[in-house]
PDB file of C-alpha atoms in Angstrom:
ATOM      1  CA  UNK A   1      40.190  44.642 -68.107  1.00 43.00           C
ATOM      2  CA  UNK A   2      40.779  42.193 -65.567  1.00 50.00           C
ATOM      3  CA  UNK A   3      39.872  43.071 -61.167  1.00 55.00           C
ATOM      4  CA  UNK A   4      41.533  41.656 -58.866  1.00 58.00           C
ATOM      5  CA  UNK A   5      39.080  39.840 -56.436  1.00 72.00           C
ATOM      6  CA  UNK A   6      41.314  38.347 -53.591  1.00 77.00           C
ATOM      7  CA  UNK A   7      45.105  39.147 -52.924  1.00 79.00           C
ATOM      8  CA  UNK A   8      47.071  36.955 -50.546  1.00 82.00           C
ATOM      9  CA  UNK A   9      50.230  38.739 -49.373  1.00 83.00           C
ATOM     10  CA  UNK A  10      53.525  37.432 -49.532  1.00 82.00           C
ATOM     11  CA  UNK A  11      54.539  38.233 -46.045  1.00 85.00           C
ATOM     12  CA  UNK A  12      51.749  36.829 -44.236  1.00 82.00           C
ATOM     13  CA  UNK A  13      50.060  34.100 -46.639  1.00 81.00           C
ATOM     14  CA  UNK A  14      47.047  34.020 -43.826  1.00 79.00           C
ATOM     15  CA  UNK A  15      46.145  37.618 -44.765  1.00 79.00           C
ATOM     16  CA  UNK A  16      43.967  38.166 -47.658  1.00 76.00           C
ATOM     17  CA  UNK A  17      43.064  41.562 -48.833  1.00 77.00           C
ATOM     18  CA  UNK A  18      39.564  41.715 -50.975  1.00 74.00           C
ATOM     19  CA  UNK A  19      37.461  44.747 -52.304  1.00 68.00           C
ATOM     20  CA  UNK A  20      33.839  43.044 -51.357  1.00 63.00           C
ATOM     21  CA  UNK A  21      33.156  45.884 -49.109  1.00 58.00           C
ATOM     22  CA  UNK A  22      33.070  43.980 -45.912  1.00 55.00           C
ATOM     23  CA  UNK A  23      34.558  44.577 -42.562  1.00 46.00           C
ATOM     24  CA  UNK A  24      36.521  48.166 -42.067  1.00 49.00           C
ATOM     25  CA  UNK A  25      39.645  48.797 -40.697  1.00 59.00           C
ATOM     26  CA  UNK A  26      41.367  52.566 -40.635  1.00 65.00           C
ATOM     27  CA  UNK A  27      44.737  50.928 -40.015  1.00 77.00           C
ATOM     28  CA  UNK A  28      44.373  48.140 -42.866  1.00 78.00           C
ATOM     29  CA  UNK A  29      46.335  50.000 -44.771  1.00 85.00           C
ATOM     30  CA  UNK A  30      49.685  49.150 -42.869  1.00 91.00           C
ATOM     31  CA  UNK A  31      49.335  45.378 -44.456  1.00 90.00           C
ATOM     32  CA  UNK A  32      50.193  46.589 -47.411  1.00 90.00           C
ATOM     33  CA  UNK A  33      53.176  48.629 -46.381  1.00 92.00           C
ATOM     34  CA  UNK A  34      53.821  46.010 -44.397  1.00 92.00           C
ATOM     35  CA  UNK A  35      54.743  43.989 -47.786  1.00 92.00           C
ATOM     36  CA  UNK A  36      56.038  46.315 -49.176  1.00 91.00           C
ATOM     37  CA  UNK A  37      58.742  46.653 -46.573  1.00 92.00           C
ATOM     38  CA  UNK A  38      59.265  42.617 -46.618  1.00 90.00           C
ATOM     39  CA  UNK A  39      59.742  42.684 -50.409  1.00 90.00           C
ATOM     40  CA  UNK A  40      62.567  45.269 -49.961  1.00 91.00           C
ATOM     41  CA  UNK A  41      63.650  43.559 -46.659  1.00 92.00           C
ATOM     42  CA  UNK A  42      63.514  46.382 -44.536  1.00 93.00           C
ATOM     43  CA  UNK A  43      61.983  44.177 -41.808  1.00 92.00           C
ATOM     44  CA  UNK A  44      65.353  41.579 -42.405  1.00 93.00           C
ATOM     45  CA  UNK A  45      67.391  44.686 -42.183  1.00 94.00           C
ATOM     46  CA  UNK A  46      66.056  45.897 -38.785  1.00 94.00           C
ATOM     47  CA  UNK A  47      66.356  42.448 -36.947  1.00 91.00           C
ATOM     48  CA  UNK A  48      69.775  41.818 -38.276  1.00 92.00           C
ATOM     49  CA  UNK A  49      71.110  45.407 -37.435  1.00 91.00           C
ATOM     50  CA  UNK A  50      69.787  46.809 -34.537  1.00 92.00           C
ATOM     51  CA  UNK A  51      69.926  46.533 -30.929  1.00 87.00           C
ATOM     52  CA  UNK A  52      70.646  48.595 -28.120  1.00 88.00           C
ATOM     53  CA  UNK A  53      73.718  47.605 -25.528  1.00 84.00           C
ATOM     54  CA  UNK A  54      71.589  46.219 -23.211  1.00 83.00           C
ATOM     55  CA  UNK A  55      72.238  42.543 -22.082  1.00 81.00           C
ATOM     56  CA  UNK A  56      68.781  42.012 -20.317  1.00 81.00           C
ATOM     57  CA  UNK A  57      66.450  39.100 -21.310  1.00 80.00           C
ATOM     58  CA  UNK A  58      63.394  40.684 -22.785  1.00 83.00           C
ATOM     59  CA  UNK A  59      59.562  39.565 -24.065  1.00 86.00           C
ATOM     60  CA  UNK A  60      59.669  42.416 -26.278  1.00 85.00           C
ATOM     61  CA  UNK A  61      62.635  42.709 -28.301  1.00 88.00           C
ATOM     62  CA  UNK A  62      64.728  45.896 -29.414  1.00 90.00           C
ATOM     63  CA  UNK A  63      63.720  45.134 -33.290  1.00 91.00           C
ATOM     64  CA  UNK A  64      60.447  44.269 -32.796  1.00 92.00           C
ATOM     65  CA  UNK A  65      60.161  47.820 -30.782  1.00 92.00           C
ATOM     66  CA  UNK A  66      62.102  49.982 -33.439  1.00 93.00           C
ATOM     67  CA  UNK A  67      59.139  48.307 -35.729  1.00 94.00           C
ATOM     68  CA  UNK A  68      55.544  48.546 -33.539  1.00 93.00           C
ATOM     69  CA  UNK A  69      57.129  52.431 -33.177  1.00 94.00           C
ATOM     70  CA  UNK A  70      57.982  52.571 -37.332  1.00 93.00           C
ATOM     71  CA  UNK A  71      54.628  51.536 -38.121  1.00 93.00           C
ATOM     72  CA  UNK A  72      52.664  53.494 -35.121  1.00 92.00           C
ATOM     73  CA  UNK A  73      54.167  56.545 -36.225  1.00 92.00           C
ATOM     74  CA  UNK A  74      53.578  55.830 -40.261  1.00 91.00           C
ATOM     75  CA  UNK A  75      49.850  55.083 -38.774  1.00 90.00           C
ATOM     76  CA  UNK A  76      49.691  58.756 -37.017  1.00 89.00           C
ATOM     77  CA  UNK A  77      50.177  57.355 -33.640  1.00 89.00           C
ATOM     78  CA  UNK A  78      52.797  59.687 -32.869  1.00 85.00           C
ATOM     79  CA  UNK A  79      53.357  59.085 -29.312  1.00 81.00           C
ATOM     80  CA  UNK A  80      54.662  55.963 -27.580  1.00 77.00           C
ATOM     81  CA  UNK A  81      51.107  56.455 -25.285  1.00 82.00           C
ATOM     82  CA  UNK A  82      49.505  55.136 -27.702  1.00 86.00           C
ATOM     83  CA  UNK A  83      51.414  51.875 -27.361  1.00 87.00           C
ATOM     84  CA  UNK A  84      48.638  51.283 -24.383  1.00 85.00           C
ATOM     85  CA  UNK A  85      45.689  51.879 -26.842  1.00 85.00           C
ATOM     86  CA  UNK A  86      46.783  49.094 -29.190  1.00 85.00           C
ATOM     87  CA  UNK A  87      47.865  46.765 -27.003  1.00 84.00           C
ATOM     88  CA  UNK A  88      45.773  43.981 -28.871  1.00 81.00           C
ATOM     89  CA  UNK A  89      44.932  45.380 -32.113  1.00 84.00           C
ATOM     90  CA  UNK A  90      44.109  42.659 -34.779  1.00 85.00           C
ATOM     91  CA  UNK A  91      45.622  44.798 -37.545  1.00 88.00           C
ATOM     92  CA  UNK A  92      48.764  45.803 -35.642  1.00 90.00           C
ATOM     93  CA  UNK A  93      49.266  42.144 -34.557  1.00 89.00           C
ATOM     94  CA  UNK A  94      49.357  40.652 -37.832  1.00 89.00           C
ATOM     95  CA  UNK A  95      51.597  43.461 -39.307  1.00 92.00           C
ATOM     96  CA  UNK A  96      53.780  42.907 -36.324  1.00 91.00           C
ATOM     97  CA  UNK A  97      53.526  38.941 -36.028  1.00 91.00           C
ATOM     98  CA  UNK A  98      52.861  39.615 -32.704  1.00 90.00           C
ATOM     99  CA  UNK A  99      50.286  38.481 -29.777  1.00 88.00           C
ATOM    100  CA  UNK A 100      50.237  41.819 -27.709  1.00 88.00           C
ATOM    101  CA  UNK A 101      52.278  44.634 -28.316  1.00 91.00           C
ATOM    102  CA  UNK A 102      54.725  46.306 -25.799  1.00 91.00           C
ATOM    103  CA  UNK A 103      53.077  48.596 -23.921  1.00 90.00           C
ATOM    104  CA  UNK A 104      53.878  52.435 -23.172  1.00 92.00           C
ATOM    105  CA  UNK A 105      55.977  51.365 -19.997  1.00 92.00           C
ATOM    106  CA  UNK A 106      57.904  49.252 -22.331  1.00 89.00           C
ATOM    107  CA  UNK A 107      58.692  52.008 -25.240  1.00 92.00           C
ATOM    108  CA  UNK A 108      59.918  54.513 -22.882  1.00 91.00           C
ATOM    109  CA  UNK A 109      61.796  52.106 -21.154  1.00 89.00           C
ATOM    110  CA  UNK A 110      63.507  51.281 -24.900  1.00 91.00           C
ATOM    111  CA  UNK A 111      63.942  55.040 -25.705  1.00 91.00           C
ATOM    112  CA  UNK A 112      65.743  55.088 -22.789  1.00 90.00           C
ATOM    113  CA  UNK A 113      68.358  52.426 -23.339  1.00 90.00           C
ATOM    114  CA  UNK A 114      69.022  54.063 -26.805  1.00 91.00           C
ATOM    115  CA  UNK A 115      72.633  55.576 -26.882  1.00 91.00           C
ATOM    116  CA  UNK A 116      75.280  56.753 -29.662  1.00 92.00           C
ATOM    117  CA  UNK A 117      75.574  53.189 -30.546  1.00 93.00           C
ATOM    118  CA  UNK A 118      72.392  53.057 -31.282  1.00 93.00           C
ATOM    119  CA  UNK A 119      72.549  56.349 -33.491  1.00 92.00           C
ATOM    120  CA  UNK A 120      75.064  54.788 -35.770  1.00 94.00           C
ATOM    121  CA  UNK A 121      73.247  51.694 -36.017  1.00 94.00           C
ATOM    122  CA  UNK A 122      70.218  53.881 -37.034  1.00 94.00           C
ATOM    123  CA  UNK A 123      72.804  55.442 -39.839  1.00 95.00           C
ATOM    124  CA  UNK A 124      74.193  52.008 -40.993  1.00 95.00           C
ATOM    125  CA  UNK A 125      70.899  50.679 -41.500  1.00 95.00           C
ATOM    126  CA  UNK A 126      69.597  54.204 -43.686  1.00 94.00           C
ATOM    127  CA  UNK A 127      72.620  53.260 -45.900  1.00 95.00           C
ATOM    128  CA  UNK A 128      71.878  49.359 -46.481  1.00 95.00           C
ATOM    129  CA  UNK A 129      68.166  50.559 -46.892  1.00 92.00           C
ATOM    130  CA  UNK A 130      69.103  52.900 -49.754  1.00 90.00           C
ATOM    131  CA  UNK A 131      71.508  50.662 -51.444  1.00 92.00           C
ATOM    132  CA  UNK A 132      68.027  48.054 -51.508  1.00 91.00           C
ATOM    133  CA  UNK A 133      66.280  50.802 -52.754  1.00 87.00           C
ATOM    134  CA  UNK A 134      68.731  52.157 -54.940  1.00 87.00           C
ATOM    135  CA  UNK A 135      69.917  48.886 -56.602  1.00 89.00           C
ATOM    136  CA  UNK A 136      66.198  48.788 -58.315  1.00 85.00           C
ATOM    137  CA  UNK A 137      65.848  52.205 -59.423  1.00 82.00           C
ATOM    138  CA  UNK A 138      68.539  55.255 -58.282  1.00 81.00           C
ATOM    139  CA  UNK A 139      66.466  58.496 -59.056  1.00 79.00           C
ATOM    140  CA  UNK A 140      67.728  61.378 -61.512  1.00 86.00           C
ATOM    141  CA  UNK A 141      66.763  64.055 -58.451  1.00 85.00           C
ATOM    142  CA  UNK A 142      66.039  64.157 -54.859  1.00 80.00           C
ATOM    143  CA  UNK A 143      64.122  66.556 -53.712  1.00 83.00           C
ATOM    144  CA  UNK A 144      63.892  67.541 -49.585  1.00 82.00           C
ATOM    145  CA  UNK A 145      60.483  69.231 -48.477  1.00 78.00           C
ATOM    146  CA  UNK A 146      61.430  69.917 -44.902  1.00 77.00           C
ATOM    147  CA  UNK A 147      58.270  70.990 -42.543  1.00 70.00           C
ATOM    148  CA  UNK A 148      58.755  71.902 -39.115  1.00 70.00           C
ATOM    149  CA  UNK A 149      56.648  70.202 -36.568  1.00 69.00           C
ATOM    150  CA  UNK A 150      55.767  71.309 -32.931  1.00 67.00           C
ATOM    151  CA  UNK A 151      56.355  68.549 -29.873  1.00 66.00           C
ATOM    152  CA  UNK A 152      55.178  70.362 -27.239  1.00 69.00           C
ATOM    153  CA  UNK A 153      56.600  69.454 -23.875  1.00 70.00           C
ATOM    154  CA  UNK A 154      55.517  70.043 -20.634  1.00 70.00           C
ATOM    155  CA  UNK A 155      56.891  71.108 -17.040  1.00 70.00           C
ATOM    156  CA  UNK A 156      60.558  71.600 -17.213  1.00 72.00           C
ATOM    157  CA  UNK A 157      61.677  68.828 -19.662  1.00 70.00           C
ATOM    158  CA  UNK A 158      65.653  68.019 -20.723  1.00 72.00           C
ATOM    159  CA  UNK A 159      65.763  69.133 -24.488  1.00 66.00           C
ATOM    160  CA  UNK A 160      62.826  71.502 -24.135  1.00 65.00           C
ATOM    161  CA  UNK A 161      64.567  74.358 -25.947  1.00 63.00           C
ATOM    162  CA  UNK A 162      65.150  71.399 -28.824  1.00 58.00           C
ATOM    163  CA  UNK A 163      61.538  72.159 -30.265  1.00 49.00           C
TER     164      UNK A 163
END
């Protein structure tokens, strides 16, 4: 039986995951679906095929915002507040190639430039991904396990009567 001691990740050779017990990290786990999605190209995908119709110059771009939000949300970090909170995060910043994040500010300002262009984008990009996907293995069954989930809102919000 042979362990694996050190594992240097094909997406970021400067990361090295080991099982020595040292330093902790609750959000370590996102390296390793952070490979994961560059060994399907998922990340590839998302640069190539999205943007929003907005001409501006930007430090953060539309990409690397559909992405910090992917992998925020796959972390539990549900809300683009919490954009603020990990701002400099070491394990967020290598997963994201980035040296800060975009702030809160910044993600509602890119919800807001989303539009119906942006909606088929998001479509186009759910087919590629499942051609990738399906082009190593196409399953026998799917099967849907739909939950709902509460967003409260607050005051008199458009789309309230949504949730």
């Amino acid at each position: 039986m042979s362990i694996v001691n050190t594992l240097t990740l094909e997406s970021n050779r400067q990361i090295k995951i080991n099982f020595d017990g040292g330093d902790l990290s609750s959000d370590a786990g996102l390296l390793l679906i952070k490979e994961f999605a560059a060994k399907i190209g998922f990340t590839k995908l998302i640069k190539k095929k999205f943007k929003t119709n907005d001409e501006a110059v930007r430090f953060h771009k539309d990409a690397e915002n559909l992405l910090q939000m992917i992998y925020q949300v796959i972390s539990a970090y549900f809300q683009d507040d919490c954009a603020d909170e990990l701002t400099l995060d070491p394990v967020f910043l290598a997963v994201l190639g980035k040296e800060s994040l975009a702030s809160q500010p910044t993600l509602s300002r890119f919800f807001n430039r989303m539009d119906e262009d942006t909606l088929v984008q998001f479509n186009d990009i759910d087919k590629k991904l499942r051609d990738i996907i399906y082009s190593i293995k196409r399953p026998e069954h799917v099967l849907f396990d739909l939950d709902s989930t509460l967003f409260g809102t607050y005051g008199r919000q458009e789309g309230e009567g949504f949730n």
